[in-house]
Amino acid sequence: MRILIIEDDPLIGDGLQAGLGKMGFQTDWFSDGETGFDAVTSAPYDAVILDLGLPGMDGLDILKSWRKTGLDIPVLVLTARDALDERVEGLNSGADDYLCKPFALPEVAARLNALIRRHSGHASPELVFEDIIFDTAARRVVKAGVPVDMTARELELVELFMENETRIFSKEIIREKLSDWEDELSSNALEVHIHNLRKKLGSGFIRTVHGIGYTMGTGS
């Protein structure tokens, strides 16, 4: 999943980007409000981590502007403003969740996963399709009761498709969702990953929609 981070503290921003990257997220980090405000429409982000005390444009102003334009992307507010009235204001301004600094990175990841699941209509941490189960917390895939060995890229693809069973993804959108700005996923590499997934989870797990892209097929 691709996450937009808007955080002006270099230690926190770098820590989030590095730590979440190790947990399977693709991240882009911006340190000022105005750039982060514009960046949200530059890539197909699945969620945003938003600090409130930002240079250029305050985090609450960013959030209010996004919601006024109808942007419904999940937003996790991450801030040192821990007073009750400030937390209430953040939630009332359109935040989906609120976490005060200092924080534990595994909790940030868990909250992001929960926000993304709810946004896509999945309340459970387990995504199920036919005889395939993907545990989003443990990052583990089981088919017909047997664990399946997966690379990090393969897990990202399984999660993308299983969270969006009826959606057709173009190659371009898939590459954008699974790449950050420092690590582009080539078209040939994507085709190799999909080929390997079909071998592991069934030839019909991902179906090619000719001239458009890929979508969920069957597990057989």
GROMACS .gro file of C-alpha atoms in nm:
model
  220
    1MET     CA    1   0.000   0.000   0.000
    2ARG     CA    2   0.123   0.348  -0.080
    3ILE     CA    3   0.130   0.602   0.201
    4LEU     CA    4   0.178   0.980   0.189
    5ILE     CA    5   0.368   1.116   0.489
    6ILE     CA    6   0.351   1.489   0.567
    7GLU     CA    7   0.582   1.555   0.861
    8ASP     CA    8   0.831   1.838   0.916
    9ASP     CA    9   1.049   1.670   1.180
   10PRO     CA   10   1.335   1.505   0.985
   11LEU     CA   11   1.397   1.236   1.246
   12ILE     CA   12   1.031   1.135   1.261
   13GLY     CA   13   0.979   1.157   0.886
   14ASP     CA   14   1.288   0.952   0.810
   15GLY     CA   15   1.199   0.700   1.078
   16LEU     CA   16   0.846   0.657   0.946
   17GLN     CA   17   0.964   0.618   0.589
   18ALA     CA   18   1.233   0.364   0.676
   19GLY     CA   19   1.027   0.171   0.930
   20LEU     CA   20   0.708   0.149   0.727
   21GLY     CA   21   0.911   0.051   0.423
   22LYS     CA   22   1.040  -0.253   0.611
   23MET     CA   23   0.678  -0.342   0.694
   24GLY     CA   24   0.571  -0.358   0.331
   25PHE     CA   25   0.442  -0.004   0.276
   26GLN     CA   26   0.552   0.221  -0.008
   27THR     CA   27   0.596   0.576   0.119
   28ASP     CA   28   0.653   0.930  -0.005
   29TRP     CA   29   0.756   1.190   0.252
   30PHE     CA   30   0.710   1.568   0.234
   31SER     CA   31   0.817   1.807   0.505
   32ASP     CA   32   0.610   2.120   0.438
   33GLY     CA   33   0.236   2.169   0.430
   34GLU     CA   34   0.191   2.325   0.088
   35THR     CA   35   0.390   2.056  -0.094
   36GLY     CA   36   0.215   1.780   0.096
   37PHE     CA   37  -0.124   1.934   0.026
   38ASP     CA   38  -0.059   1.921  -0.348
   39ALA     CA   39   0.111   1.581  -0.343
   40VAL     CA   40  -0.201   1.390  -0.238
   41THR     CA   41  -0.335   1.396  -0.596
   42SER     CA   42  -0.002   1.311  -0.760
   43ALA     CA   43  -0.018   0.937  -0.689
   44PRO     CA   44  -0.283   0.676  -0.594
   45TYR     CA   45  -0.224   0.689  -0.220
   46ASP     CA   46  -0.411   0.451   0.011
   47ALA     CA   47  -0.373   0.665   0.326
   48VAL     CA   48  -0.203   0.975   0.466
   49ILE     CA   49  -0.001   1.032   0.782
   50LEU     CA   50  -0.051   1.401   0.858
   51ASP     CA   51   0.130   1.613   1.116
   52LEU     CA   52  -0.055   1.923   1.236
   53GLY     CA   53   0.228   2.166   1.311
   54LEU     CA   54   0.364   2.212   0.958
   55PRO     CA   55   0.546   2.500   0.791
   56GLY     CA   56   0.371   2.662   0.496
   57MET     CA   57   0.023   2.526   0.569
   58ASP     CA   58  -0.118   2.396   0.896
   59GLY     CA   59  -0.223   2.032   0.905
   60LEU     CA   60  -0.579   2.110   1.009
   61ASP     CA   61  -0.615   2.352   0.719
   62ILE     CA   62  -0.488   2.081   0.484
   63LEU     CA   63  -0.736   1.831   0.623
   64LYS     CA   64  -1.032   2.071   0.606
   65SER     CA   65  -0.949   2.165   0.247
   66TRP     CA   66  -0.924   1.802   0.139
   67ARG     CA   67  -1.259   1.715   0.295
   68LYS     CA   68  -1.431   2.022   0.147
   69THR     CA   69  -1.328   1.905  -0.201
   70GLY     CA   70  -1.467   1.556  -0.132
   71LEU     CA   71  -1.133   1.378  -0.095
   72ASP     CA   72  -1.211   1.076   0.123
   73ILE     CA   73  -0.864   0.922   0.157
   74PRO     CA   74  -0.804   0.782   0.509
   75VAL     CA   75  -0.600   1.025   0.722
   76LEU     CA   76  -0.407   0.935   1.036
   77VAL     CA   77  -0.321   1.250   1.228
   78LEU     CA   78   0.014   1.215   1.402
   79THR     CA   79   0.098   1.506   1.628
   80ALA     CA   80   0.234   1.638   1.955
   81ARG     CA   81  -0.092   1.828   2.015
   82ASP     CA   82  -0.239   1.596   2.275
   83ALA     CA   83  -0.493   1.823   2.443
   84LEU     CA   84  -0.846   1.685   2.434
   85ASP     CA   85  -0.993   1.984   2.248
   86GLU     CA   86  -0.723   1.958   1.981
   87ARG     CA   87  -0.789   1.586   1.933
   88VAL     CA   88  -1.161   1.657   1.903
   89GLU     CA   89  -1.096   1.935   1.653
   90GLY     CA   90  -0.879   1.704   1.444
   91LEU     CA   91  -1.143   1.434   1.433
   92ASN     CA   92  -1.420   1.683   1.361
   93SER     CA   93  -1.212   1.826   1.077
   94GLY     CA   94  -1.216   1.490   0.901
   95ALA     CA   95  -0.935   1.283   1.052
   96ASP     CA   96  -1.004   0.910   1.054
   97ASP     CA   97  -0.771   0.840   1.346
   98TYR     CA   98  -0.546   1.033   1.581
   99LEU     CA   99  -0.214   0.928   1.736
  100CYS     CA  100  -0.003   1.143   1.967
  101LYS     CA  101   0.375   1.164   1.971
  102PRO     CA  102   0.577   0.984   2.090
  103PHE     CA  103   0.444   0.675   1.917
  104ALA     CA  104   0.540   0.315   1.850
  105LEU     CA  105   0.594   0.230   1.485
  106PRO     CA  106   0.403  -0.102   1.499
  107GLU     CA  107   0.098   0.089   1.625
  108VAL     CA  108   0.123   0.335   1.336
  109ALA     CA  109   0.136   0.041   1.092
  110ALA     CA  110  -0.157  -0.133   1.263
  111ARG     CA  111  -0.370   0.182   1.255
  112LEU     CA  112  -0.288   0.240   0.888
  113ASN     CA  113  -0.385  -0.117   0.802
  114ALA     CA  114  -0.713  -0.079   0.993
  115LEU     CA  115  -0.795   0.249   0.818
  116ILE     CA  116  -0.721   0.106   0.475
  117ARG     CA  117  -0.924  -0.210   0.546
  118ARG     CA  118  -1.227  -0.013   0.664
  119HIS     CA  119  -1.203   0.222   0.368
  120SER     CA  120  -1.211  -0.073   0.128
  121GLY     CA  121  -1.498  -0.239   0.316
  122HIS     CA  122  -1.300  -0.506   0.503
  123ALA     CA  123  -1.335  -0.499   0.881
  124SER     CA  124  -1.133  -0.815   0.948
  125PRO     CA  125  -0.751  -0.828   0.926
  126GLU     CA  126  -0.794  -1.145   0.719
  127LEU     CA  127  -0.880  -1.111   0.351
  128VAL     CA  128  -1.049  -1.422   0.211
  129PHE     CA  129  -1.098  -1.523  -0.151
  130GLU     CA  130  -1.210  -1.878  -0.222
  131ASP     CA  131  -0.950  -2.101  -0.049
  132ILE     CA  132  -0.693  -1.822  -0.016
  133ILE     CA  133  -0.648  -1.632   0.312
  134PHE     CA  134  -0.422  -1.331   0.349
  135ASP     CA  135  -0.347  -1.223   0.706
  136THR     CA  136  -0.266  -0.854   0.666
  137ALA     CA  137  -0.123  -0.826   1.018
  138ALA     CA  138   0.109  -1.126   0.997
  139ARG     CA  139   0.178  -1.067   0.624
  140ARG     CA  140   0.110  -1.432   0.550
  141VAL     CA  141  -0.080  -1.612   0.273
  142VAL     CA  142  -0.241  -1.953   0.312
  143LYS     CA  143  -0.401  -2.151   0.028
  144ALA     CA  144  -0.617  -2.454   0.110
  145GLY     CA  145  -0.469  -2.453   0.460
  146VAL     CA  146  -0.107  -2.455   0.339
  147PRO     CA  147   0.122  -2.153   0.392
  148VAL     CA  148   0.256  -2.007   0.067
  149ASP     CA  149   0.603  -1.856   0.051
  150MET     CA  150   0.581  -1.502  -0.087
  151THR     CA  151   0.823  -1.224  -0.171
  152ALA     CA  152   0.751  -0.874  -0.043
  153ARG     CA  153   0.634  -0.760  -0.387
  154GLU     CA  154   0.405  -1.062  -0.424
  155LEU     CA  155   0.246  -0.988  -0.086
  156GLU     CA  156   0.182  -0.629  -0.194
  157LEU     CA  157   0.010  -0.750  -0.511
  158VAL     CA  158  -0.201  -1.005  -0.324
  159GLU     CA  159  -0.312  -0.737  -0.079
  160LEU     CA  160  -0.392  -0.490  -0.357
  161PHE     CA  161  -0.610  -0.734  -0.549
  162MET     CA  162  -0.779  -0.900  -0.252
  163GLU     CA  163  -0.877  -0.563  -0.104
  164ASN     CA  164  -1.026  -0.462  -0.440
  165GLU     CA  165  -1.182  -0.782  -0.574
  166THR     CA  166  -1.400  -0.619  -0.840
  167ARG     CA  167  -1.166  -0.343  -0.953
  168ILE     CA  168  -0.966  -0.353  -1.275
  169PHE     CA  169  -0.617  -0.207  -1.236
  170SER     CA  170  -0.413  -0.078  -1.525
  171LYS     CA  171  -0.042  -0.159  -1.526
  172GLU     CA  172   0.031   0.208  -1.467
  173ILE     CA  173  -0.188   0.227  -1.155
  174ILE     CA  174  -0.038  -0.093  -1.014
  175ARG     CA  175   0.314   0.039  -1.066
  176GLU     CA  176   0.222   0.369  -0.901
  177LYS     CA  177   0.061   0.199  -0.601
  178LEU     CA  178   0.353  -0.036  -0.543
  179SER     CA  179   0.635   0.209  -0.608
  180ASP     CA  180   0.764   0.510  -0.425
  181TRP     CA  181   0.935   0.792  -0.609
  182GLU     CA  182   1.276   0.637  -0.552
  183ASP     CA  183   1.192   0.285  -0.670
  184GLU     CA  184   0.999   0.250  -0.994
  185LEU     CA  185   0.844  -0.088  -1.071
  186SER     CA  186   0.896  -0.165  -1.440
  187SER     CA  187   0.627  -0.317  -1.660
  188ASN     CA  188   0.839  -0.628  -1.722
  189ALA     CA  189   0.900  -0.677  -1.349
  190LEU     CA  190   0.526  -0.648  -1.282
  191GLU     CA  191   0.448  -0.917  -1.539
  192VAL     CA  192   0.705  -1.147  -1.378
  193HIS     CA  193   0.548  -1.097  -1.033
  194ILE     CA  194   0.199  -1.171  -1.168
  195HIS     CA  195   0.327  -1.482  -1.346
  196ASN     CA  196   0.479  -1.606  -1.020
  197LEU     CA  197   0.159  -1.536  -0.827
  198ARG     CA  198  -0.041  -1.740  -1.076
  199LYS     CA  199   0.198  -2.033  -1.028
  200LYS     CA  200   0.165  -2.012  -0.648
  201LEU     CA  201  -0.207  -1.930  -0.609
  202GLY     CA  202  -0.363  -2.070  -0.925
  203SER     CA  203  -0.347  -1.969  -1.290
  204GLY     CA  204  -0.676  -1.783  -1.262
  205PHE     CA  205  -0.603  -1.589  -0.941
  206ILE     CA  206  -0.530  -1.275  -1.139
  207ARG     CA  207  -0.717  -1.235  -1.466
  208THR     CA  208  -0.590  -1.032  -1.759
  209VAL     CA  209  -0.842  -0.784  -1.901
  210HIS     CA  210  -0.704  -0.731  -2.249
  211GLY     CA  211  -0.629  -0.374  -2.337
  212ILE     CA  212  -0.698  -0.256  -1.981
  213GLY     CA  213  -0.500  -0.439  -1.713
  214TYR     CA  214  -0.562  -0.697  -1.442
  215THR     CA  215  -0.834  -0.797  -1.196
  216MET     CA  216  -0.917  -1.080  -0.956
  217GLY     CA  217  -1.013  -1.401  -1.130
  218THR     CA  218  -1.051  -1.735  -0.953
  219GLY     CA  219  -0.822  -1.926  -0.723
  220SER     CA  220  -0.813  -2.232  -0.945
   0.00000   0.00000   0.00000
